[in-house]
GROMACS .gro file of N, CA, C and O in nm:
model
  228
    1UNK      N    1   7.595  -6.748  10.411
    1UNK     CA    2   7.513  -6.689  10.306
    1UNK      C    3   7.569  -6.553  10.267
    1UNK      O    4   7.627  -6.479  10.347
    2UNK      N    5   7.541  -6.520  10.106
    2UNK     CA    6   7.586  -6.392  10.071
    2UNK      C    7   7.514  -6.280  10.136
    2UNK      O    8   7.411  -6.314  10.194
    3UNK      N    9   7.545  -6.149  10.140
    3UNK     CA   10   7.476  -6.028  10.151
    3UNK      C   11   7.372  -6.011  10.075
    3UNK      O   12   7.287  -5.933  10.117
    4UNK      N   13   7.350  -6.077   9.945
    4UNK     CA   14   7.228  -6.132   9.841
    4UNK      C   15   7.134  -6.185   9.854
    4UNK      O   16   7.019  -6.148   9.831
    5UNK      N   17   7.176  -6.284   9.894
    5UNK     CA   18   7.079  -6.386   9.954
    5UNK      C   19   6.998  -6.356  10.060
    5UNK      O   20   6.879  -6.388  10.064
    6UNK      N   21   7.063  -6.288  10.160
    6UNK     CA   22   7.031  -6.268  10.306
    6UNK      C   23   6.872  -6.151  10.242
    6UNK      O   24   6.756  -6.151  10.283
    7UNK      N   25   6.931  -6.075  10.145
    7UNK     CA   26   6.868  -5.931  10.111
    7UNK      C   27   6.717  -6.034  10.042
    7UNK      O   28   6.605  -5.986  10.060
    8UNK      N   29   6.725  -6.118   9.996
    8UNK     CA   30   6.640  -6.187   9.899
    8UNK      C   31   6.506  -6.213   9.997
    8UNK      O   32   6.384  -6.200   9.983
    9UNK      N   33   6.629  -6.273  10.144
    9UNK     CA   34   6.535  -6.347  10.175
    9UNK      C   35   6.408  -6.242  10.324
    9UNK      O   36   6.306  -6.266  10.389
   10UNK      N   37   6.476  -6.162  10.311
   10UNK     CA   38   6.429  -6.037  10.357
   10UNK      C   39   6.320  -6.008  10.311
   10UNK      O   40   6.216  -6.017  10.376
   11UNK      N   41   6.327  -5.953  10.143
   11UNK     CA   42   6.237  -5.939  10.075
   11UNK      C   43   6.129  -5.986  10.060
   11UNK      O   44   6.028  -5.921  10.089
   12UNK      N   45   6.123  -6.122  10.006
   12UNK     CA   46   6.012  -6.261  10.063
   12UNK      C   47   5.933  -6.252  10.200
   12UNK      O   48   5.810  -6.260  10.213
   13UNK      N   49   6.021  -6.236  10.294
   13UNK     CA   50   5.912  -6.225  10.443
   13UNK      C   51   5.873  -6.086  10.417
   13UNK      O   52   5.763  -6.099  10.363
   14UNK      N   53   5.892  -5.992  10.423
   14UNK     CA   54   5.824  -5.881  10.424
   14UNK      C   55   5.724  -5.878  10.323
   14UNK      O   56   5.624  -5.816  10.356
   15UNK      N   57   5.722  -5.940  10.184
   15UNK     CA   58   5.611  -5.987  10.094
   15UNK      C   59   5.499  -6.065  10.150
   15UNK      O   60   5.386  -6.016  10.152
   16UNK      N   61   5.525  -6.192  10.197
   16UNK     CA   62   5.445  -6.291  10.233
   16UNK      C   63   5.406  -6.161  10.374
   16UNK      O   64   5.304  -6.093  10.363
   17UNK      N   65   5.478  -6.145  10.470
   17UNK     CA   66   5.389  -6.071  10.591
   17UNK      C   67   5.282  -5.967  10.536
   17UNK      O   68   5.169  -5.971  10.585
   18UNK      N   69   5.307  -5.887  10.452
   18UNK     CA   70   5.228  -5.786  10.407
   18UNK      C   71   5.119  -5.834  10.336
   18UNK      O   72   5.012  -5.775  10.341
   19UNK      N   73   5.136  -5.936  10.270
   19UNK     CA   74   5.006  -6.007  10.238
   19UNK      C   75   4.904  -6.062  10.323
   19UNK      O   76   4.788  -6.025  10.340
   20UNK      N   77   4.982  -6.177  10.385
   20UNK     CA   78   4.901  -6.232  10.485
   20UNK      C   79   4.840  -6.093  10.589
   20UNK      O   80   4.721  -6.120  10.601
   21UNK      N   81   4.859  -5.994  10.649
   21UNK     CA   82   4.797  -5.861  10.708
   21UNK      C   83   4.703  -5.840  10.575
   21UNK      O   84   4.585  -5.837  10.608
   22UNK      N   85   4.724  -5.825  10.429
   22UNK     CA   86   4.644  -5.774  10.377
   22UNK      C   87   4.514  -5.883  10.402
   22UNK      O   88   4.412  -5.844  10.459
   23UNK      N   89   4.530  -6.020  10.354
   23UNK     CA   90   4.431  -6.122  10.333
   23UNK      C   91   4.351  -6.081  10.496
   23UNK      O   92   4.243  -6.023  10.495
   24UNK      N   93   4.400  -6.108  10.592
   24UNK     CA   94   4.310  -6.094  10.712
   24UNK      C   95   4.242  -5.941  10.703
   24UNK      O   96   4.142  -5.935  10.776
   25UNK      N   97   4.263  -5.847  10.651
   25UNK     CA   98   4.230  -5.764  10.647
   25UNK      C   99   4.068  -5.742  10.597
   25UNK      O  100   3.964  -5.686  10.634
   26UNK      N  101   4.115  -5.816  10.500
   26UNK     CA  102   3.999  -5.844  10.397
   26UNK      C  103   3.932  -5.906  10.453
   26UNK      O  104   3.840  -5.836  10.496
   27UNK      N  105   3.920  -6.032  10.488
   27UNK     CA  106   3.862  -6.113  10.568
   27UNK      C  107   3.748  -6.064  10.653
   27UNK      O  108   3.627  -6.066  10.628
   28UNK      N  109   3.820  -6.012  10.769
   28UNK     CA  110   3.731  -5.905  10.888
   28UNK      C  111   3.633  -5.829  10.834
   28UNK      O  112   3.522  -5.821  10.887
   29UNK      N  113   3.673  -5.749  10.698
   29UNK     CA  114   3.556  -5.681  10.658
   29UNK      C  115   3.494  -5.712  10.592
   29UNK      O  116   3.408  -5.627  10.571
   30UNK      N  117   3.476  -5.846  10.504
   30UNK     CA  118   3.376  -5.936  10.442
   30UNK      C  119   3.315  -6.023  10.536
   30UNK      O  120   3.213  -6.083  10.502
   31UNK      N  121   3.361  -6.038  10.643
   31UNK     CA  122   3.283  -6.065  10.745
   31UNK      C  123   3.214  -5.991  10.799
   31UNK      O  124   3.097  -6.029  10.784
   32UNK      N  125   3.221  -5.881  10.871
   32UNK     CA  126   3.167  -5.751  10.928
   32UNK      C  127   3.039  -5.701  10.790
   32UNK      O  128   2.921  -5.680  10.822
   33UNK      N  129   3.068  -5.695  10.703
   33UNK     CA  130   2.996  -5.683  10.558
   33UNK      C  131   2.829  -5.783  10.553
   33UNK      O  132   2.708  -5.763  10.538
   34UNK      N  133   2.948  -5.918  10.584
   34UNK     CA  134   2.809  -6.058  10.609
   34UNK      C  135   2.735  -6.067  10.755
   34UNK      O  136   2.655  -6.157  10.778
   35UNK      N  137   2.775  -5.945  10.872
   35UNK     CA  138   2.704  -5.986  10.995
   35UNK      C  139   2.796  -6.077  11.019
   35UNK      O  140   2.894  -6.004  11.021
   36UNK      N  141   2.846  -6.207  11.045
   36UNK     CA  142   2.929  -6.291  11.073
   36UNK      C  143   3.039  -6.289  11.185
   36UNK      O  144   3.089  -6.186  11.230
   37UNK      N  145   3.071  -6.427  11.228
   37UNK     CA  146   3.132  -6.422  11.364
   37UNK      C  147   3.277  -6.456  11.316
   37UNK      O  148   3.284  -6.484  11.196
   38UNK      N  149   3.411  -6.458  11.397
   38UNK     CA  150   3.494  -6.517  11.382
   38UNK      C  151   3.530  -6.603  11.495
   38UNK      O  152   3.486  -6.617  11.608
   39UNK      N  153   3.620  -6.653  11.430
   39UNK     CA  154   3.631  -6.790  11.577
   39UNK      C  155   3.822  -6.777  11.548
   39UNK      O  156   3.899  -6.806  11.456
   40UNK      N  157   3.831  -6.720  11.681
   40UNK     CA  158   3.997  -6.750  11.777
   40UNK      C  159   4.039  -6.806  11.838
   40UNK      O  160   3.976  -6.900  11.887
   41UNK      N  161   4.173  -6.782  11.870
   41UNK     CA  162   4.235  -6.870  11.977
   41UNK      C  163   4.301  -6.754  12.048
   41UNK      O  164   4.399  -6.690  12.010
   42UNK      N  165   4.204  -6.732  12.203
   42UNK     CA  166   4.263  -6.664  12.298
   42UNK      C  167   4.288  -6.708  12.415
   42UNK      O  168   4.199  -6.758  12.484
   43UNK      N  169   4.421  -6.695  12.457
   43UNK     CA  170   4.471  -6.719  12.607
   43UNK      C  171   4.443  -6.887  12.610
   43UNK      O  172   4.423  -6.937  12.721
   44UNK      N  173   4.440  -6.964  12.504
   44UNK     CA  174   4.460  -7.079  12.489
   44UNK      C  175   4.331  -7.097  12.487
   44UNK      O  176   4.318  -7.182  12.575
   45UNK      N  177   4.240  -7.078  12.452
   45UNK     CA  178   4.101  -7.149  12.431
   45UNK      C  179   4.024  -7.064  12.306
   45UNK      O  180   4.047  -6.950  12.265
   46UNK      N  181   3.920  -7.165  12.259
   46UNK     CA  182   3.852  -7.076  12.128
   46UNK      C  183   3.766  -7.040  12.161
   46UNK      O  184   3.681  -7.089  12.236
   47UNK      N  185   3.773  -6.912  12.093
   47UNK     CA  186   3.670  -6.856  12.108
   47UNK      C  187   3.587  -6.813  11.996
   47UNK      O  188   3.640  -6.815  11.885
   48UNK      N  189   3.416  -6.757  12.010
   48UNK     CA  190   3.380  -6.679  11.913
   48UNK      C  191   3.362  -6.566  11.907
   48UNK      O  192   3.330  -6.526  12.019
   49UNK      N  193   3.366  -6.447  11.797
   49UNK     CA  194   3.332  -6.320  11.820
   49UNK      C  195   3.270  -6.224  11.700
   49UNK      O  196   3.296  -6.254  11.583
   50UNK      N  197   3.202  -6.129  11.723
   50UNK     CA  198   3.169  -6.090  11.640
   50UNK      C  199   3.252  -6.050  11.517
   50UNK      O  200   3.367  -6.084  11.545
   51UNK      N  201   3.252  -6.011  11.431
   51UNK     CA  202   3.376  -5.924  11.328
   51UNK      C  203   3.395  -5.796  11.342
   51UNK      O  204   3.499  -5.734  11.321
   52UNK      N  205   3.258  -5.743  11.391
   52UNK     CA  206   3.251  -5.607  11.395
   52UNK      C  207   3.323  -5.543  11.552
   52UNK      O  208   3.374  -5.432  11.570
   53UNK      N  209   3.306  -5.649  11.647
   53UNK     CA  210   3.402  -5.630  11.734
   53UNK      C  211   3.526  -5.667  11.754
   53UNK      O  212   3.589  -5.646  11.857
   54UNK      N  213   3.576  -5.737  11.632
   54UNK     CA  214   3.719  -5.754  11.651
   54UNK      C  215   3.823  -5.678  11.672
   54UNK      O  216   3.931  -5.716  11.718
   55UNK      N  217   3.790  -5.553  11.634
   55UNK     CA  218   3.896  -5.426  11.638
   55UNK      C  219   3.915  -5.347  11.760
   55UNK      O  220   3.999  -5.265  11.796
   56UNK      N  221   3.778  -5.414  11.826
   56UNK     CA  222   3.769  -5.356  12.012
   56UNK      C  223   3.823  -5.416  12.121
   56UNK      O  224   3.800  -5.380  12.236
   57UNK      N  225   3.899  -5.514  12.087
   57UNK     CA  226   3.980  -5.605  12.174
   57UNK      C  227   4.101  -5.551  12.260
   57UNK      O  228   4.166  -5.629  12.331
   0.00000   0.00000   0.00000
């Protein structure tokens, strides 16, 4: 691959990553907003949790 390409494709993940951080971002606090729980996957099992405590982990 060119030095172009490589640069392109750079660009793209750092787009899509910064989004996807933004979207969850959002998320947590329209949840936290609604009272509402979220549901994870920790240490291999799901779990539920508040939103408002997600940031205390």
């Amino acid at each position: 691959m060119s030095k172009k390409v490589v640069v392109k494709i750079d660009d793209f993940h750092d787009k899509v990553t910064k989004g996807l951080k933004l979207s969850f971002e959002r998320m947590i606090q329209s949840k936290i907003e609604k009272n509402q729980s979220v549901v994870i996957m920790r240490e291999g099992k799901i779990i539920t949790i508040k939103a408002s405590d997600f940031y205390n982990l």
